[in-house]
CSV table of C-alpha atoms in Angstrom, one decimal:
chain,number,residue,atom,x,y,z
T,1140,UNK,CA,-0.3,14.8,-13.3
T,1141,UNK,CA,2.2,16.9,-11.8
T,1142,UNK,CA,3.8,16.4,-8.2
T,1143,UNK,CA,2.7,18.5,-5.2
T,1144,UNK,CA,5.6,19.8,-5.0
T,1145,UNK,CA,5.7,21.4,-8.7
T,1146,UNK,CA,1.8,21.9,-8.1
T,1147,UNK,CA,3.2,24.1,-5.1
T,1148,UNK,CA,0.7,22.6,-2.8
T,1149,UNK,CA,0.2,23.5,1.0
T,1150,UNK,CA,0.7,19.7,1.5
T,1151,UNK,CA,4.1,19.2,-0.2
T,1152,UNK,CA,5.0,20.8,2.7
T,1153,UNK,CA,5.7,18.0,5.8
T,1154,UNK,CA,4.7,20.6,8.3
T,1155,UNK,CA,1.5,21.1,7.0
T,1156,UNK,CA,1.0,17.2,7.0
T,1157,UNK,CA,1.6,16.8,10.4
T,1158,UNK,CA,-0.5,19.7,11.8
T,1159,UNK,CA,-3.7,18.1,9.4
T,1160,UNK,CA,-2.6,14.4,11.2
T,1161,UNK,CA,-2.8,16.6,14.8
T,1162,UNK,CA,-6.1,18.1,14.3
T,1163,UNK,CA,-9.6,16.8,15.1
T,1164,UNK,CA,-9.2,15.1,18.9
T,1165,UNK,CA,-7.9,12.0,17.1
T,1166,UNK,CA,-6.5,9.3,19.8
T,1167,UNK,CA,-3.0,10.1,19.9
T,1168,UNK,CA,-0.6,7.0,18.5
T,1169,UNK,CA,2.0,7.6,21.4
T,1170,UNK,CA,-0.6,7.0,24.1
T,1171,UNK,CA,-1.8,3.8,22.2
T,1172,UNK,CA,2.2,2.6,22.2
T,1173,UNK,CA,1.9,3.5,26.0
T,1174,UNK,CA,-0.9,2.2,26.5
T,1175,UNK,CA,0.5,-1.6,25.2
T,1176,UNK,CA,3.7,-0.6,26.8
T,1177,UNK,CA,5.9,0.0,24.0
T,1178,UNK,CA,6.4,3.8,24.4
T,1179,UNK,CA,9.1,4.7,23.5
T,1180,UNK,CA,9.4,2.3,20.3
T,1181,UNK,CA,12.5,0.7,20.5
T,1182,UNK,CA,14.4,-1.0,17.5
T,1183,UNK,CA,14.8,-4.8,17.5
T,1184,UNK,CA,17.7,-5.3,15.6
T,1185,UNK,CA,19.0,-3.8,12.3
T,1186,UNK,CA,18.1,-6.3,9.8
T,1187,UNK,CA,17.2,-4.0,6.5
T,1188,UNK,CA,18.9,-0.9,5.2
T,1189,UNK,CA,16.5,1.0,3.2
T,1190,UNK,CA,17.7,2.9,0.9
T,1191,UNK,CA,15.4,6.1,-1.4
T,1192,UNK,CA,17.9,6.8,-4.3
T,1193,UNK,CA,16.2,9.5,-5.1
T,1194,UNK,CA,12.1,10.8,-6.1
T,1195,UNK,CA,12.3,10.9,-9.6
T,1196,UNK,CA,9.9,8.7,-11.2
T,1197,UNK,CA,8.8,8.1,-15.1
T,1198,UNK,CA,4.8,7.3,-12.7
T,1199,UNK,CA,2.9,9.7,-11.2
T,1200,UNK,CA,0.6,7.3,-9.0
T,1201,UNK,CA,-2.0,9.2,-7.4
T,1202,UNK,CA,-1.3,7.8,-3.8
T,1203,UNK,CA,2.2,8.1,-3.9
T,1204,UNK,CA,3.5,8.7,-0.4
T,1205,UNK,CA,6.6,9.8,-2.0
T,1206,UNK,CA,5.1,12.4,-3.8
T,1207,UNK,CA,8.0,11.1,-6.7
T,1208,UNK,CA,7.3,12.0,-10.7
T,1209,UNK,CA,9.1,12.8,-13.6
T,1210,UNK,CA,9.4,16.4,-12.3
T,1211,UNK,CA,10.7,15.2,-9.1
T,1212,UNK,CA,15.0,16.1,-9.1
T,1213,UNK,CA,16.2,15.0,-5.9
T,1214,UNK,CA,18.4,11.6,-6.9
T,1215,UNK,CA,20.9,10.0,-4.7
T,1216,UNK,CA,24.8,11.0,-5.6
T,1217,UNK,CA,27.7,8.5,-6.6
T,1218,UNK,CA,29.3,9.5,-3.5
T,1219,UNK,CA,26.5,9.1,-1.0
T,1220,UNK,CA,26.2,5.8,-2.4
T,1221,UNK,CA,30.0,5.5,-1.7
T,1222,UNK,CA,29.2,6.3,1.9
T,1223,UNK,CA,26.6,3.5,2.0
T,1224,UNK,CA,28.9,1.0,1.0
T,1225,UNK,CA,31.5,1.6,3.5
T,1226,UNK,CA,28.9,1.3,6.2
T,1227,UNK,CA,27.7,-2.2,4.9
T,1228,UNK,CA,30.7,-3.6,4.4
T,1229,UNK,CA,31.6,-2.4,8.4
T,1230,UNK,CA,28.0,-3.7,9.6
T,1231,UNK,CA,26.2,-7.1,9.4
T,1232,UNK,CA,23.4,-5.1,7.5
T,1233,UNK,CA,22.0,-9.1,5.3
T,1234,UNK,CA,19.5,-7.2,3.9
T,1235,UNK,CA,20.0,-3.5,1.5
T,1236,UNK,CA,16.0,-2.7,0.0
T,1237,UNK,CA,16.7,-0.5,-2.7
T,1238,UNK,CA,13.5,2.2,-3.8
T,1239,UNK,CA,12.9,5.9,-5.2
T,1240,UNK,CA,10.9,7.2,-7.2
T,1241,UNK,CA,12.0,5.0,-10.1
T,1242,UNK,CA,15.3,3.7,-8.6
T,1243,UNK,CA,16.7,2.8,-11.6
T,1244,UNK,CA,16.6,6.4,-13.0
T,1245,UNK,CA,19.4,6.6,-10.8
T,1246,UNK,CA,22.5,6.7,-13.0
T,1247,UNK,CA,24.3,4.8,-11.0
T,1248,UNK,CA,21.9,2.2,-9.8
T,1249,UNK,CA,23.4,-0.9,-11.7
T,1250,UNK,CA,26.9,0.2,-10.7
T,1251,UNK,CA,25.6,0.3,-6.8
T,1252,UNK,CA,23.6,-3.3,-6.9
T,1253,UNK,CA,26.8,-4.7,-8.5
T,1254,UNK,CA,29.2,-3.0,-5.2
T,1255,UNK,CA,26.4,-4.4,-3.1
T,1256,UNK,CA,26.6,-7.6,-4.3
T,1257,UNK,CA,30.4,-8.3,-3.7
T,1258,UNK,CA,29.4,-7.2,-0.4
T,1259,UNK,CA,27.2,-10.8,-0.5
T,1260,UNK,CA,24.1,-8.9,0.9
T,1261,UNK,CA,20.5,-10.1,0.1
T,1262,UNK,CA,19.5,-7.1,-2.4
T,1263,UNK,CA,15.7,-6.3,-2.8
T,1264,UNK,CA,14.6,-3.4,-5.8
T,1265,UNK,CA,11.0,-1.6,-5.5
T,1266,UNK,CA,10.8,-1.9,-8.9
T,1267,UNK,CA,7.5,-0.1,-10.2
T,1268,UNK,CA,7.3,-2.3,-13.3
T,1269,UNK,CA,6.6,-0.1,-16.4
T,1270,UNK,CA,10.5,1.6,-15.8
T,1271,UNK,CA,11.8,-1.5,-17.5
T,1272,UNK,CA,9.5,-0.5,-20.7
T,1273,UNK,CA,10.5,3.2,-20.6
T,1274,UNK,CA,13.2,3.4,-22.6
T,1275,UNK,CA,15.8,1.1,-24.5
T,1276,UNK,CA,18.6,1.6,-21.8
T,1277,UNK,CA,15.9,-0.1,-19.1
T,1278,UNK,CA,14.9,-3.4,-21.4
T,1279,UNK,CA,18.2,-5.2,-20.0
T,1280,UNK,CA,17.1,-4.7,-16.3
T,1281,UNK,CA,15.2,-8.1,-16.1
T,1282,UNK,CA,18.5,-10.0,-17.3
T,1283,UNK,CA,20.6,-7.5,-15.2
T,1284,UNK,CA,18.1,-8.7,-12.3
T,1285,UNK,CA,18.6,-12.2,-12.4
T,1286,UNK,CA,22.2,-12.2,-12.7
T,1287,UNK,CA,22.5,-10.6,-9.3
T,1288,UNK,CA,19.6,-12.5,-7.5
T,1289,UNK,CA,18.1,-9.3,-7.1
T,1290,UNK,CA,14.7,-9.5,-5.0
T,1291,UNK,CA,11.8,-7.7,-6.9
T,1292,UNK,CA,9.1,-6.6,-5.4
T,1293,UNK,CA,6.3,-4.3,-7.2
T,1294,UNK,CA,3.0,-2.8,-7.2
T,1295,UNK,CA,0.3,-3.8,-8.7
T,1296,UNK,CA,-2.9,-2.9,-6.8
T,1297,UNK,CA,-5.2,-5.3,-8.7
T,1298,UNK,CA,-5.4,-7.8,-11.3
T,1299,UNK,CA,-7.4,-5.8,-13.6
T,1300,UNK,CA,-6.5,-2.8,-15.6
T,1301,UNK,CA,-9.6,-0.4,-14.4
T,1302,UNK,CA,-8.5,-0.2,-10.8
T,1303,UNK,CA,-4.4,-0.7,-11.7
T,1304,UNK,CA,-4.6,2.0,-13.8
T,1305,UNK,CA,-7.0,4.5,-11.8
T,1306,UNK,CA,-4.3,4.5,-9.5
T,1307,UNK,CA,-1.7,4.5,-11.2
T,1308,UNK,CA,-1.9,5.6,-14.7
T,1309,UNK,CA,-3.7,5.2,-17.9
T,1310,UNK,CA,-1.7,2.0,-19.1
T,1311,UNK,CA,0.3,1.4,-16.7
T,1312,UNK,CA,-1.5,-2.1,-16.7
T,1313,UNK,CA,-1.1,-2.9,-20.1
T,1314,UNK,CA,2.4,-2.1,-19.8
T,1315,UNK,CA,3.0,-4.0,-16.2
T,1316,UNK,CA,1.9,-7.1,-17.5
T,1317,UNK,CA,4.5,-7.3,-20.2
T,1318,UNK,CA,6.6,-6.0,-17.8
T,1319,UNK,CA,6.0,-8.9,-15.7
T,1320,UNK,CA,6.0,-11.7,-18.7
T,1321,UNK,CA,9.5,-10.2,-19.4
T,1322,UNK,CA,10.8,-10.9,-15.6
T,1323,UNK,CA,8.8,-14.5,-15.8
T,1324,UNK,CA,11.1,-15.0,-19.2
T,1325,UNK,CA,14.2,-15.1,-17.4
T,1326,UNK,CA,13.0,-17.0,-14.7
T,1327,UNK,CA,11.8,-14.7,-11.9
T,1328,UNK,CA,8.6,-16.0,-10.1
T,1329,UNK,CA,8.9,-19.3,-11.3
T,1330,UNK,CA,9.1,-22.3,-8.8
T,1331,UNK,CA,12.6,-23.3,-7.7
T,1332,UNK,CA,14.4,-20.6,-9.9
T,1333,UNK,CA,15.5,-19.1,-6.8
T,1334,UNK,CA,14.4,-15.6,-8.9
T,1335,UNK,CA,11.8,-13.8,-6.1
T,1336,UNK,CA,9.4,-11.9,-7.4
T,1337,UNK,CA,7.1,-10.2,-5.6
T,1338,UNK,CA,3.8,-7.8,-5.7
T,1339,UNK,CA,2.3,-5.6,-3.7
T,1340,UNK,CA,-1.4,-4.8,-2.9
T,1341,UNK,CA,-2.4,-1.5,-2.0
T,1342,UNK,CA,-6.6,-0.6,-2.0
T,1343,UNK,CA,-7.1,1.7,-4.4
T,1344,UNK,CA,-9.4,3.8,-2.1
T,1345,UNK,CA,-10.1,5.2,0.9
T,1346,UNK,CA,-10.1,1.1,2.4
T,1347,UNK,CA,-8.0,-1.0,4.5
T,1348,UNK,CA,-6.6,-3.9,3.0
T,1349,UNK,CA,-8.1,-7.3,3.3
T,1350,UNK,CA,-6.2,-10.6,4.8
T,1351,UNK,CA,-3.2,-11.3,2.6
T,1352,UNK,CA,-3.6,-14.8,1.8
T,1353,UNK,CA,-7.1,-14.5,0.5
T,1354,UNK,CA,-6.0,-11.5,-2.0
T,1355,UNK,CA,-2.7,-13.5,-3.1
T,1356,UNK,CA,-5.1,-16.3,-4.1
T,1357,UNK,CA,-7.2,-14.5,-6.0
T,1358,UNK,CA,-4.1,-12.5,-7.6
T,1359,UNK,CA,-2.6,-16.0,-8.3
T,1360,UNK,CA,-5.4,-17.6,-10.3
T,1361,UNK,CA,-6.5,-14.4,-12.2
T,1362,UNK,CA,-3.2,-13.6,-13.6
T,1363,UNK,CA,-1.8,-17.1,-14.0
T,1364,UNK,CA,-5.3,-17.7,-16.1
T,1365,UNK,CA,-5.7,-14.4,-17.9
T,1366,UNK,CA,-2.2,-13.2,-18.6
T,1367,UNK,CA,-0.3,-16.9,-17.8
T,1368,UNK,CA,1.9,-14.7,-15.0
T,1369,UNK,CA,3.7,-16.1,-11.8
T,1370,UNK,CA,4.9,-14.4,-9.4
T,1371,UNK,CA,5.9,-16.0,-5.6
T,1372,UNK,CA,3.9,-13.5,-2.9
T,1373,UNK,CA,1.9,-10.8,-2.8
T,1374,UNK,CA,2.2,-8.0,0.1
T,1375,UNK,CA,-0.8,-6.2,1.1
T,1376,UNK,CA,0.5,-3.3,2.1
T,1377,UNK,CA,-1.9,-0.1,3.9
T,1378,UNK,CA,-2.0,3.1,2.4
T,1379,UNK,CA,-0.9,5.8,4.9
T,1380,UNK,CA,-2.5,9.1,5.3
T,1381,UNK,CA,0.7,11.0,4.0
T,1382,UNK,CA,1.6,13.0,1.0
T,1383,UNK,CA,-0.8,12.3,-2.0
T,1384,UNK,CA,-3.2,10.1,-0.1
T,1385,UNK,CA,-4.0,12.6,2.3
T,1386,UNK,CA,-4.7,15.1,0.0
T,1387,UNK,CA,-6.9,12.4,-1.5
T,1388,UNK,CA,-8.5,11.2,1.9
T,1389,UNK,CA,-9.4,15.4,2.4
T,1390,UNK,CA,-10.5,15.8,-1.3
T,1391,UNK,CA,-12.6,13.2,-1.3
T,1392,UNK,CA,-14.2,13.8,2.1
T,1393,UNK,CA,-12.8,10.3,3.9
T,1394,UNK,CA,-10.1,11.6,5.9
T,1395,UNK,CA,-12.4,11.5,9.0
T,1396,UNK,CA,-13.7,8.1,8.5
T,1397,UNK,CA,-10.7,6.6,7.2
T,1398,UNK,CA,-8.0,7.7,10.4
T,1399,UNK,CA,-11.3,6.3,12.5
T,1400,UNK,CA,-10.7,3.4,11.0
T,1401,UNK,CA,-7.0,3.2,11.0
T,1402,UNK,CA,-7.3,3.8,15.0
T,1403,UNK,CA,-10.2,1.3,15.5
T,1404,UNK,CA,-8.3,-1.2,13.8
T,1405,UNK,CA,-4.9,-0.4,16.4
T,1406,UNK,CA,-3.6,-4.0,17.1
T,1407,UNK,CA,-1.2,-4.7,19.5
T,1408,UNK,CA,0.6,-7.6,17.5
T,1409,UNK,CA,0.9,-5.5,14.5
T,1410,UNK,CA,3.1,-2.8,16.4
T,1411,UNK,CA,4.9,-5.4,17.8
T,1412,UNK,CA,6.1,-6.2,14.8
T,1413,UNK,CA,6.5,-2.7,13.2
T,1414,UNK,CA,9.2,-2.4,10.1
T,1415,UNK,CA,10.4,0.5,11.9
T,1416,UNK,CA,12.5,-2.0,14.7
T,1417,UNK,CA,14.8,-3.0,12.5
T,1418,UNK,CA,14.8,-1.2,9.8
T,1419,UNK,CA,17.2,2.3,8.7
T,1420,UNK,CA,15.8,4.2,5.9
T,1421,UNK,CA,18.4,6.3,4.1
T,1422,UNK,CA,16.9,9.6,2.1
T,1423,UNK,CA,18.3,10.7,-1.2
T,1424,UNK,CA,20.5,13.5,0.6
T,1425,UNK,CA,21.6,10.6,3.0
T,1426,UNK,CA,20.0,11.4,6.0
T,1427,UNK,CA,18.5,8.6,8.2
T,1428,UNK,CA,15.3,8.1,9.1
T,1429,UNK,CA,13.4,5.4,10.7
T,1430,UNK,CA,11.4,4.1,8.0
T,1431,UNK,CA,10.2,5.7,4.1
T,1432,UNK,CA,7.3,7.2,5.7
T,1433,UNK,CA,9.2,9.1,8.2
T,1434,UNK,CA,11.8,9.9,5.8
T,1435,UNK,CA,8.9,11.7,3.4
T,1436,UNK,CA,7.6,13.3,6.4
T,1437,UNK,CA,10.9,15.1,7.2
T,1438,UNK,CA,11.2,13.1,10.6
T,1439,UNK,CA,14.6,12.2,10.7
T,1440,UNK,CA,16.5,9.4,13.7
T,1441,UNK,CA,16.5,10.9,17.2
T,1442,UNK,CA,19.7,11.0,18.5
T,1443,UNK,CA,23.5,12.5,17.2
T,1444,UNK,CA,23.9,9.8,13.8
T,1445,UNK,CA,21.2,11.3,12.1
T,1446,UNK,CA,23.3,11.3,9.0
T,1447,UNK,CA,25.6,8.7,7.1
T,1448,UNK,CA,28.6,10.5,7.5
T,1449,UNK,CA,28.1,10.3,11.5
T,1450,UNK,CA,26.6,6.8,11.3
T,1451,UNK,CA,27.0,4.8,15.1
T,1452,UNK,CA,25.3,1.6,14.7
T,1453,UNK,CA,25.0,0.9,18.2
T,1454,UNK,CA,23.5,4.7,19.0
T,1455,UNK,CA,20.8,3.8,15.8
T,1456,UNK,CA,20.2,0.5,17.2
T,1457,UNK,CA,19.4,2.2,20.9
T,1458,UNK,CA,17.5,5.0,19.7
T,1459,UNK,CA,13.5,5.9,20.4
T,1460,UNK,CA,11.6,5.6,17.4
T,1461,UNK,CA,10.0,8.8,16.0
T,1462,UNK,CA,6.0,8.6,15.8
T,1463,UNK,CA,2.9,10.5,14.7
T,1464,UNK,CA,-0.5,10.1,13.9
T,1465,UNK,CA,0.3,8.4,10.2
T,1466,UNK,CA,2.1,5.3,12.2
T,1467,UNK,CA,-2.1,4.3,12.7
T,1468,UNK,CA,-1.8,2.7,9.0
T,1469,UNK,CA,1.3,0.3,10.1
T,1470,UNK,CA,-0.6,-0.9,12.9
T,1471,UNK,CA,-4.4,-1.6,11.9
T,1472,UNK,CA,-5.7,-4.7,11.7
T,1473,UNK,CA,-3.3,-7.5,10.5
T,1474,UNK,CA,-0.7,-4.9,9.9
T,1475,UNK,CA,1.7,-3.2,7.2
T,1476,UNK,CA,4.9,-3.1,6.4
T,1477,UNK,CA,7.1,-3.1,3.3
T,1478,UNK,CA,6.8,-6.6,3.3
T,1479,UNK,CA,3.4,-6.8,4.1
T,1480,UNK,CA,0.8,-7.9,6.4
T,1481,UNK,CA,2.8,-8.7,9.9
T,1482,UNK,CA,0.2,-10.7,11.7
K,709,UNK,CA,-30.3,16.7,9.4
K,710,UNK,CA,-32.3,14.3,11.6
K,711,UNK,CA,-33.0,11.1,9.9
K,712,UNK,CA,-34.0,7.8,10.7
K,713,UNK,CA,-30.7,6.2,9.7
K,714,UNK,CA,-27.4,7.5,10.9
K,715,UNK,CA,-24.1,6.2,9.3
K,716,UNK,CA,-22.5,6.8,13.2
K,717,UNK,CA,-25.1,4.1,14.4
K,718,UNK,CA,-23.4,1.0,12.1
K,719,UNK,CA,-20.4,1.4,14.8
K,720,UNK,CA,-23.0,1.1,17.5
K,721,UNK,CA,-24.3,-2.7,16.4
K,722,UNK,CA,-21.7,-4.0,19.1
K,723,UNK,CA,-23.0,-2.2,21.8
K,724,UNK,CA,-26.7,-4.1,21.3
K,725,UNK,CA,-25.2,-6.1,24.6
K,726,UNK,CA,-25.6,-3.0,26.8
K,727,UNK,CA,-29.4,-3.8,27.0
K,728,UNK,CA,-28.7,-8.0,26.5
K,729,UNK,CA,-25.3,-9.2,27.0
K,730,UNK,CA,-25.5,-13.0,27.0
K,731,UNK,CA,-27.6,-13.2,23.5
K,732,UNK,CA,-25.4,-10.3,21.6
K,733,UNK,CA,-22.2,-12.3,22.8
K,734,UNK,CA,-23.9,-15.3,21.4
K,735,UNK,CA,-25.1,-13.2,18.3
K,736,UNK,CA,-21.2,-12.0,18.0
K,737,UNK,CA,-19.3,-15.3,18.2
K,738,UNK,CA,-21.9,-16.8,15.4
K,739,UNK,CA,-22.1,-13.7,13.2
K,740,UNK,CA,-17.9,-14.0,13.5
K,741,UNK,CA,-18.0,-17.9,12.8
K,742,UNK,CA,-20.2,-17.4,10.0
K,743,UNK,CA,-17.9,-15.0,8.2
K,744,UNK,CA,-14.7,-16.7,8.4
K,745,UNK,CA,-13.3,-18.8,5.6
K,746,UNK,CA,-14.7,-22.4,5.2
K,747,UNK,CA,-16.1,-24.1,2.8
K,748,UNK,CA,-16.9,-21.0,1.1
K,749,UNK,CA,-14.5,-18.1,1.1
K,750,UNK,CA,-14.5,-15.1,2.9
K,751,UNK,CA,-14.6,-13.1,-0.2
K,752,UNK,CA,-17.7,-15.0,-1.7
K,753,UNK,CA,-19.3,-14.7,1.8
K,754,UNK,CA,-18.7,-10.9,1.4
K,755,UNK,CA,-20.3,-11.1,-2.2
K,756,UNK,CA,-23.2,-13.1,-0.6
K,757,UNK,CA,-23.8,-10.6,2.2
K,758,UNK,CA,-23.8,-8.0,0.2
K,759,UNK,CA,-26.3,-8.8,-2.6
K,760,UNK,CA,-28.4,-9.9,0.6
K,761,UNK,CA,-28.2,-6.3,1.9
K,762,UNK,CA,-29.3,-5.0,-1.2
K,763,UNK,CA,-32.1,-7.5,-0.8
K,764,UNK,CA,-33.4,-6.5,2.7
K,765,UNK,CA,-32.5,-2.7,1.7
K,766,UNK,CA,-30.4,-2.4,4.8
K,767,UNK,CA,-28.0,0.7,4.2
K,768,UNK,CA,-25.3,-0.3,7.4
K,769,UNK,CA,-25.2,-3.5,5.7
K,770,UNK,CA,-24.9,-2.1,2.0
K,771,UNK,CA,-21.9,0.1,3.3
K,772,UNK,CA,-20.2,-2.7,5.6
K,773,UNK,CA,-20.4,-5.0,2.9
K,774,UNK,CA,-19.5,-2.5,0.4
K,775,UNK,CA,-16.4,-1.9,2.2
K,776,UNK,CA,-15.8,-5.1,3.2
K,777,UNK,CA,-15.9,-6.9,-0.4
K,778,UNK,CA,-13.5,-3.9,-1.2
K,779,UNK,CA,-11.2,-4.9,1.0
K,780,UNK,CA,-11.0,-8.8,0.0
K,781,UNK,CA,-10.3,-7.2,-3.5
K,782,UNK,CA,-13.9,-7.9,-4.9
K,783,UNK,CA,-14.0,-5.6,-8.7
K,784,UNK,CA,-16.9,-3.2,-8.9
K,785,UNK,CA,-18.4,-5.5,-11.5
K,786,UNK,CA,-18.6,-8.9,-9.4
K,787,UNK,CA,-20.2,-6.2,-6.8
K,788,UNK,CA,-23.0,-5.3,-8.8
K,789,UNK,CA,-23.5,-8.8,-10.0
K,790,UNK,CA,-24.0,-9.7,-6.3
K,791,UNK,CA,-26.6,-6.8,-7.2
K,792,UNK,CA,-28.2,-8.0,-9.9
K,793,UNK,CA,-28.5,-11.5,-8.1
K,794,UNK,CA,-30.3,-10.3,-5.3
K,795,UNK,CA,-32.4,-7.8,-7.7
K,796,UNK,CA,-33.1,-11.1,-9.4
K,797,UNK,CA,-34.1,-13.0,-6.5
K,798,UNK,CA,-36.4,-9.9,-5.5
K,799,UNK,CA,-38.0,-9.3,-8.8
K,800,UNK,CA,-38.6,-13.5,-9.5
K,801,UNK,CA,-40.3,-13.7,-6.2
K,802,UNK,CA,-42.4,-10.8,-6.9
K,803,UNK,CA,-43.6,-13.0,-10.6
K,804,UNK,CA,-43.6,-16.1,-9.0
K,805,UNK,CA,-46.6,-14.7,-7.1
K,806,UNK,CA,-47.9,-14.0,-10.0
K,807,UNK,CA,-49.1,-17.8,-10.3
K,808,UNK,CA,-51.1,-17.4,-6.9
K,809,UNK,CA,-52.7,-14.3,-8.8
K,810,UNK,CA,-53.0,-16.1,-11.7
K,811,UNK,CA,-54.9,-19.3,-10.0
K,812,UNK,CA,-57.3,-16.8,-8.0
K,813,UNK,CA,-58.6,-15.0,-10.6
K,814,UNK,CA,-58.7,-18.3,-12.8
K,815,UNK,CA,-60.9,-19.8,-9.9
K,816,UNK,CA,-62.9,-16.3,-9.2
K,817,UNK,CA,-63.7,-15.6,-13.3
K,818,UNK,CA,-65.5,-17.4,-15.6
């Protein structure tokens, strides 16, 4: 499966995104924020510094909001990264959440979590799993992992390998499960290691997630009893209608019903506690945006710092938060952030 | 296409109160009690619901419950054996009739 982009696809194009999310008399998200009074969105504090180091995947999942793949190019420089640094070792950033793509296809990935780490931040990797079975230079990164008390969180949409892999890839299952036993052989996911290890839900399907703790139960028994796997908690996470998932929602004829439901399901509580308020999201090219989904949809920060070499924390922390119509899927029912259900 | 059934309408069950408020509210805080965790979860109750909506052949039900053992992360293959219980229930009621047929035509024949 190739990427929109390569596939030259009307919707690999951000504008064409946002006028599809602006059609059809849908409730508009700002005058829901308004409504609650929270318009503009406001940041909280800056607690997390996302960072995409670039789209290049060795997965080609078929909701990927990203839009990442092998044939994706666009990777993070060495000196960007550089850039990075010298802002977190100015700010009291704790937390650095490292994704992609693949964010270990970065060549200097392990060279950047090291720099991070003297900098005694709390590092988290969106680590997709099968990367660390892709090739002989990847089979250290459990070990590598550990050594840094690097947080891992990954996807893994279900505990069986027909629904994993329909959205994902033919073995990508198979091949996250040994992933998985590899990262619970050095200690990650296992009580009192002090290894996290994570996973993420996301439906595979035009759905909305159900309550968290009842899906990491079920996760917890069926892979501790089939495959003998820990991990510590699973995020249920809501697929927003960007990128690949839109084109899915239209293809498949649910776009209608599932924005409805994303709109219905508008709580209050949930934007509250939107990821967006204290979160930065830096893009490959080191522009910032206010969170990954903004970043894909070519909505960079309001304001003058809308790039790392003009970063102002205090104009970032003081900014309004950009919004459209996709913002619906962090704020139905219990929520949706990148560290799960907020409610 | 006009048809008896309309998938619009299944958004329209909580409006039932706009011709009798006090016994929908009533309906709605027991229908909600009866769903939340408890003894049994709330993905089994969604299991049970929906092999009872097969049962009564009620298509809102089928597709709430469709959706809604989706969501608690229910595999296509425990949904159709929520299926195949209520096909099961259907079809052994039918035959268990088949006694009273059984006895009345024992009692009407020679």
């Amino acid at each position: 499966m190739k990427s929109l982009l390569a596939q030259e696809h009307l919707l690999s194009k951000s504008t064409e995104q946002l006028h599809v999310l602006n059609q059809n008399g849908f409730a508009k998200f700002r005058d829901k924020l308004t409504g609650i009074g929270l318009n503009p969105l406001k940041p909280t504090s800056i607690d997390i510094f996302q960072m995409n180091v670039g789209k290049m995947c060795n997965q080609t999942c078929k909701h990927c909001h990203v839009d990442a793949g092998p044939d994706r190019k666009e990777i993070m420089t060495k000196q960007t990264m550089q850039t990075c640094l010298e802002i977190l070792s100015k700010h009291d950033i704790p937390i650095v959440d490292i994704t992609g793509g693949a964010p270990e296809m970065n060549p200097n990935f392990r060279w950047f979590v090291e720099e991070v780490k003297k900098l005694g931040k709390h590092i988290l990797v969106r680590c997709n799993l099968t990367i660390i079975l892709a090739g002989k230079s990847y089979h250290s990164l459990p070990e590598f992992f550990a050594k840094h008390h690097v947080e891992i969180v990954s996807s893994l949409p279900h505990y069986t390998k027909f629904r994993t892999d329909r959205q994902r890839g033919d073995g990508v299952f198979d091949k996250s499960i040994e992933a998985l036993t590899m990262l619970n052989n050095v200690g990650y996911g296992l009580e009192d290691s002090g290894l996290m290890l994570n996973l993420v839900y996301n439906p595979t399907g035009a759905i909305l997630p159900g309550p968290q703790k009842t899906l990491q139960d079920e996760y917890k028994l069926k892979l501790k009893q089939e495959f003998g796997i820990m991990f510590n908690n699973l995020f249920v996470i809501t697929n927003l209608p960007i990128s690949r998932f839109l084109d899915y929602l239209l293809v498949s004829g649910n776009y209608h019903d599932y924005m409805s439901q994303l709109i219905d399901a508008f709580n209050p509580a949930a934007a509250l506690g939107v990821m967006c308020r204290n979160t930065l999201s830096i893009g490959w090219d080191g522009y910032i945006y206010d969170c990954d989904f903004n970043q894909m949809l070519d909505m960079k920060v309001q304001g003058t710092s809308t790039h790392i070499s003009e970063f102002d924390l205090e104009a970032l922390s003081n900014r309004d938060i950009a919004v459209n119509q996709h913002c619906f899927g962090c704020t139905a029912g219990l929520g949706s952030s990148c560290g799960g259900q907020m409610v | 296409m006009e048809t008896y059934y309309n998938p619009d309408d299944l958004k329209k069950f909580s409006h039932i109160g706009e011709f009798q408020k006090s016994m929908a509210d009533k309906f709605f805080q027991y229908y909600g009690e009866v769903f939340k965790d408890g003894t049994l979860t709330e993905r089994e109750k969604s299991l049970i619901a929906l092999g009872v909506a097969h049962a009564l052949q009620c298509p809102y039900c089928i597709d709430a419950y469709t959706s809604s053992s989706l969501e608690k992360g229910c595999t296509e293959e425990q949904m159709m054996e929520a299926v195949h219980v209520a096909g099961a229930i259907r079809g052994g009621a039918t035959l268990a009739h088949g006694v009273q047929m059984m006895n009345q035509t024992k009692k009407l024949m020679m």
